[in-house]
């Protein structure tokens, strides 16, 4: 039984910005990441709202970027990924 490789539905520009956000986030001290957490959580919630009206749980600084990646993938898979690269680039610029 062979399994097909997972399909990446995230456009290249959004994927690139997501990786830049991930890299920048990993460079922050825990104190700075926790201070910036509300900013990231707001983007997570805005992206998640593209595909669901359910609340997004707050997961904390260590894993919020993984949560962001999931909601970005979900939005793109649902065909609602327009403007995500710009939103992610803005998030990266807004990080301390």
PDB file of N, CA and C in Angstrom, residues 18 21-22 25 36-76 80 84 87-88 90-92 95:
ATOM      1  N   UNK A  18       5.523  32.643   5.489  1.00  0.00           N
ATOM      2  CA  UNK A  18       5.299  31.854   6.701  1.00  0.00           C
ATOM      3  C   UNK A  18       6.628  31.368   7.263  1.00  0.00           C
ATOM      4  N   UNK A  21       8.328  34.257   8.939  1.00  0.00           N
ATOM      5  CA  UNK A  21       7.724  34.498  10.260  1.00  0.00           C
ATOM      6  C   UNK A  21       8.251  33.469  11.243  1.00  0.00           C
ATOM      7  N   UNK A  22       8.275  32.213  10.837  1.00  0.00           N
ATOM      8  CA  UNK A  22       8.760  31.141  11.708  1.00  0.00           C
ATOM      9  C   UNK A  22      10.215  31.395  12.125  1.00  0.00           C
ATOM     10  N   UNK A  25      10.323  34.388  14.547  1.00  0.00           N
ATOM     11  CA  UNK A  25       9.758  33.982  15.833  1.00  0.00           C
ATOM     12  C   UNK A  25      10.779  33.167  16.626  1.00  0.00           C
ATOM     13  N   UNK A  36       4.703  39.496  22.184  1.00  0.00           N
ATOM     14  CA  UNK A  36       4.168  39.593  20.819  1.00  0.00           C
ATOM     15  C   UNK A  36       3.054  38.589  20.553  1.00  0.00           C
ATOM     16  N   UNK A  37       2.789  37.708  21.496  1.00  0.00           N
ATOM     17  CA  UNK A  37       1.786  36.671  21.307  1.00  0.00           C
ATOM     18  C   UNK A  37       0.412  37.206  20.902  1.00  0.00           C
ATOM     19  N   UNK A  38      -0.093  38.289  21.518  1.00  0.00           N
ATOM     20  CA  UNK A  38      -1.410  38.793  21.088  1.00  0.00           C
ATOM     21  C   UNK A  38      -1.453  39.203  19.610  1.00  0.00           C
ATOM     22  N   UNK A  39      -0.349  39.718  19.107  1.00  0.00           N
ATOM     23  CA  UNK A  39      -0.273  40.098  17.699  1.00  0.00           C
ATOM     24  C   UNK A  39      -0.410  38.868  16.801  1.00  0.00           C
ATOM     25  N   UNK A  40       0.329  37.827  17.125  1.00  0.00           N
ATOM     26  CA  UNK A  40       0.271  36.603  16.327  1.00  0.00           C
ATOM     27  C   UNK A  40      -1.092  35.941  16.474  1.00  0.00           C
ATOM     28  N   UNK A  41      -1.599  35.909  17.695  1.00  0.00           N
ATOM     29  CA  UNK A  41      -2.908  35.294  17.935  1.00  0.00           C
ATOM     30  C   UNK A  41      -3.993  36.004  17.129  1.00  0.00           C
ATOM     31  N   UNK A  42      -3.899  37.317  16.996  1.00  0.00           N
ATOM     32  CA  UNK A  42      -4.891  38.061  16.208  1.00  0.00           C
ATOM     33  C   UNK A  42      -4.846  37.635  14.741  1.00  0.00           C
ATOM     34  N   UNK A  43      -3.653  37.408  14.206  1.00  0.00           N
ATOM     35  CA  UNK A  43      -3.535  36.950  12.818  1.00  0.00           C
ATOM     36  C   UNK A  43      -4.070  35.529  12.699  1.00  0.00           C
ATOM     37  N   UNK A  44      -3.760  34.676  13.651  1.00  0.00           N
ATOM     38  CA  UNK A  44      -4.286  33.309  13.644  1.00  0.00           C
ATOM     39  C   UNK A  44      -5.813  33.339  13.603  1.00  0.00           C
ATOM     40  N   UNK A  45      -6.398  34.149  14.462  1.00  0.00           N
ATOM     41  CA  UNK A  45      -7.863  34.225  14.510  1.00  0.00           C
ATOM     42  C   UNK A  45      -8.443  34.767  13.205  1.00  0.00           C
ATOM     43  N   UNK A  46      -7.805  35.793  12.635  1.00  0.00           N
ATOM     44  CA  UNK A  46      -8.300  36.381  11.381  1.00  0.00           C
ATOM     45  C   UNK A  46      -8.226  35.369  10.238  1.00  0.00           C
ATOM     46  N   UNK A  47      -7.142  34.625  10.165  1.00  0.00           N
ATOM     47  CA  UNK A  47      -7.008  33.625   9.102  1.00  0.00           C
ATOM     48  C   UNK A  47      -7.978  32.474   9.336  1.00  0.00           C
ATOM     49  N   UNK A  48      -8.113  32.039  10.574  1.00  0.00           N
ATOM     50  CA  UNK A  48      -9.038  30.942  10.884  1.00  0.00           C
ATOM     51  C   UNK A  48     -10.479  31.323  10.561  1.00  0.00           C
ATOM     52  N   UNK A  49     -10.816  32.586  10.733  1.00  0.00           N
ATOM     53  CA  UNK A  49     -12.185  33.045  10.462  1.00  0.00           C
ATOM     54  C   UNK A  49     -12.551  32.911   8.987  1.00  0.00           C
ATOM     55  N   UNK A  50     -11.567  32.750   8.129  1.00  0.00           N
ATOM     56  CA  UNK A  50     -11.845  32.561   6.704  1.00  0.00           C
ATOM     57  C   UNK A  50     -12.536  31.229   6.435  1.00  0.00           C
ATOM     58  N   UNK A  51     -12.350  30.270   7.341  1.00  0.00           N
ATOM     59  CA  UNK A  51     -12.886  28.927   7.092  1.00  0.00           C
ATOM     60  C   UNK A  51     -13.794  28.402   8.193  1.00  0.00           C
ATOM     61  N   UNK A  52     -13.863  29.099   9.322  1.00  0.00           N
ATOM     62  CA  UNK A  52     -14.662  28.586  10.425  1.00  0.00           C
ATOM     63  C   UNK A  52     -15.107  29.725  11.323  1.00  0.00           C
ATOM     64  N   UNK A  53     -16.255  29.531  11.958  1.00  0.00           N
ATOM     65  CA  UNK A  53     -16.706  30.536  12.917  1.00  0.00           C
ATOM     66  C   UNK A  53     -16.419  30.093  14.351  1.00  0.00           C
ATOM     67  N   UNK A  54     -15.691  28.988  14.492  1.00  0.00           N
ATOM     68  CA  UNK A  54     -15.329  28.508  15.829  1.00  0.00           C
ATOM     69  C   UNK A  54     -14.159  29.308  16.380  1.00  0.00           C
ATOM     70  N   UNK A  55     -14.117  29.427  17.703  1.00  0.00           N
ATOM     71  CA  UNK A  55     -13.011  30.111  18.351  1.00  0.00           C
ATOM     72  C   UNK A  55     -11.738  29.287  18.216  1.00  0.00           C
ATOM     73  N   UNK A  56     -10.629  29.997  18.120  1.00  0.00           N
ATOM     74  CA  UNK A  56      -9.333  29.342  18.046  1.00  0.00           C
ATOM     75  C   UNK A  56      -8.740  29.350  19.455  1.00  0.00           C
ATOM     76  N   UNK A  57      -8.342  28.196  19.958  1.00  0.00           N
ATOM     77  CA  UNK A  57      -7.766  28.181  21.309  1.00  0.00           C
ATOM     78  C   UNK A  57      -6.422  28.889  21.335  1.00  0.00           C
ATOM     79  N   UNK A  58      -6.147  29.556  22.437  1.00  0.00           N
ATOM     80  CA  UNK A  58      -4.839  30.171  22.611  1.00  0.00           C
ATOM     81  C   UNK A  58      -3.889  29.085  23.085  1.00  0.00           C
ATOM     82  N   UNK A  59      -2.803  28.917  22.344  1.00  0.00           N
ATOM     83  CA  UNK A  59      -1.904  27.797  22.622  1.00  0.00           C
ATOM     84  C   UNK A  59      -0.579  28.217  23.239  1.00  0.00           C
ATOM     85  N   UNK A  60      -0.267  29.469  23.264  1.00  0.00           N
ATOM     86  CA  UNK A  60       0.974  29.925  23.870  1.00  0.00           C
ATOM     87  C   UNK A  60       2.098  30.120  22.876  1.00  0.00           C
ATOM     88  N   UNK A  61       3.088  30.843  23.315  1.00  0.00           N
ATOM     89  CA  UNK A  61       4.204  31.245  22.457  1.00  0.00           C
ATOM     90  C   UNK A  61       4.971  30.077  21.829  1.00  0.00           C
ATOM     91  N   UNK A  62       5.201  28.990  22.544  1.00  0.00           N
ATOM     92  CA  UNK A  62       6.008  27.928  21.940  1.00  0.00           C
ATOM     93  C   UNK A  62       5.403  27.280  20.690  1.00  0.00           C
ATOM     94  N   UNK A  63       4.080  27.295  20.561  1.00  0.00           N
ATOM     95  CA  UNK A  63       3.465  26.584  19.425  1.00  0.00           C
ATOM     96  C   UNK A  63       2.548  27.441  18.557  1.00  0.00           C
ATOM     97  N   UNK A  64       2.429  28.716  18.840  1.00  0.00           N
ATOM     98  CA  UNK A  64       1.486  29.544  18.083  1.00  0.00           C
ATOM     99  C   UNK A  64       1.845  29.619  16.600  1.00  0.00           C
ATOM    100  N   UNK A  65       3.122  29.540  16.264  1.00  0.00           N
ATOM    101  CA  UNK A  65       3.501  29.602  14.851  1.00  0.00           C
ATOM    102  C   UNK A  65       3.074  28.327  14.126  1.00  0.00           C
ATOM    103  N   UNK A  66       3.104  27.205  14.819  1.00  0.00           N
ATOM    104  CA  UNK A  66       2.576  25.971  14.223  1.00  0.00           C
ATOM    105  C   UNK A  66       1.070  26.105  13.990  1.00  0.00           C
ATOM    106  N   UNK A  67       0.380  26.718  14.940  1.00  0.00           N
ATOM    107  CA  UNK A  67      -1.049  26.959  14.796  1.00  0.00           C
ATOM    108  C   UNK A  67      -1.306  27.873  13.597  1.00  0.00           C
ATOM    109  N   UNK A  68      -0.477  28.888  13.439  1.00  0.00           N
ATOM    110  CA  UNK A  68      -0.592  29.787  12.293  1.00  0.00           C
ATOM    111  C   UNK A  68      -0.439  29.009  10.992  1.00  0.00           C
ATOM    112  N   UNK A  69       0.542  28.128  10.934  1.00  0.00           N
ATOM    113  CA  UNK A  69       0.753  27.329   9.724  1.00  0.00           C
ATOM    114  C   UNK A  69      -0.473  26.483   9.388  1.00  0.00           C
ATOM    115  N   UNK A  70      -1.113  25.932  10.397  1.00  0.00           N
ATOM    116  CA  UNK A  70      -2.297  25.096  10.177  1.00  0.00           C
ATOM    117  C   UNK A  70      -3.451  25.931   9.617  1.00  0.00           C
ATOM    118  N   UNK A  71      -3.717  27.090  10.204  1.00  0.00           N
ATOM    119  CA  UNK A  71      -4.851  27.888   9.715  1.00  0.00           C
ATOM    120  C   UNK A  71      -4.555  28.473   8.338  1.00  0.00           C
ATOM    121  N   UNK A  72      -3.287  28.760   8.048  1.00  0.00           N
ATOM    122  CA  UNK A  72      -2.925  29.210   6.691  1.00  0.00           C
ATOM    123  C   UNK A  72      -3.199  28.089   5.697  1.00  0.00           C
ATOM    124  N   UNK A  73      -2.784  26.877   6.026  1.00  0.00           N
ATOM    125  CA  UNK A  73      -3.038  25.743   5.133  1.00  0.00           C
ATOM    126  C   UNK A  73      -4.536  25.548   4.932  1.00  0.00           C
ATOM    127  N   UNK A  74      -5.297  25.594   6.023  1.00  0.00           N
ATOM    128  CA  UNK A  74      -6.746  25.415   5.925  1.00  0.00           C
ATOM    129  C   UNK A  74      -7.378  26.464   5.019  1.00  0.00           C
ATOM    130  N   UNK A  75      -6.965  27.714   5.182  1.00  0.00           N
ATOM    131  CA  UNK A  75      -7.529  28.785   4.353  1.00  0.00           C
ATOM    132  C   UNK A  75      -7.204  28.561   2.881  1.00  0.00           C
ATOM    133  N   UNK A  76      -5.971  28.183   2.605  1.00  0.00           N
ATOM    134  CA  UNK A  76      -5.585  27.941   1.205  1.00  0.00           C
ATOM    135  C   UNK A  76      -6.311  26.728   0.632  1.00  0.00           C
ATOM    136  N   UNK A  80      -9.433  30.184   0.128  1.00  0.00           N
ATOM    137  CA  UNK A  80      -9.585  31.498   0.758  1.00  0.00           C
ATOM    138  C   UNK A  80      -8.238  32.049   1.213  1.00  0.00           C
ATOM    139  N   UNK A  84      -2.893  36.384   1.859  1.00  0.00           N
ATOM    140  CA  UNK A  84      -2.184  35.822   3.008  1.00  0.00           C
ATOM    141  C   UNK A  84      -0.699  36.176   3.004  1.00  0.00           C
ATOM    142  N   UNK A  87      -0.409  39.569   4.470  1.00  0.00           N
ATOM    143  CA  UNK A  87      -0.710  39.567   5.904  1.00  0.00           C
ATOM    144  C   UNK A  87       0.442  38.962   6.701  1.00  0.00           C
ATOM    145  N   UNK A  88       1.035  37.905   6.184  1.00  0.00           N
ATOM    146  CA  UNK A  88       2.164  37.281   6.865  1.00  0.00           C
ATOM    147  C   UNK A  88       3.396  38.176   6.840  1.00  0.00           C
ATOM    148  N   UNK A  90       3.342  41.403   6.789  1.00  0.00           N
ATOM    149  CA  UNK A  90       3.077  42.467   7.755  1.00  0.00           C
ATOM    150  C   UNK A  90       3.301  41.968   9.173  1.00  0.00           C
ATOM    151  N   UNK A  91       2.862  40.764   9.455  1.00  0.00           N
ATOM    152  CA  UNK A  91       3.089  40.182  10.778  1.00  0.00           C
ATOM    153  C   UNK A  91       4.590  40.119  11.063  1.00  0.00           C
ATOM    154  N   UNK A  92       5.360  39.647  10.114  1.00  0.00           N
ATOM    155  CA  UNK A  92       6.813  39.556  10.301  1.00  0.00           C
ATOM    156  C   UNK A  92       7.415  40.918  10.592  1.00  0.00           C
ATOM    157  N   UNK A  95       6.722  42.057  14.199  1.00  0.00           N
ATOM    158  CA  UNK A  95       7.328  41.351  15.335  1.00  0.00           C
ATOM    159  C   UNK A  95       8.495  42.160  15.886  1.00  0.00           C
TER     160      UNK A  95
END
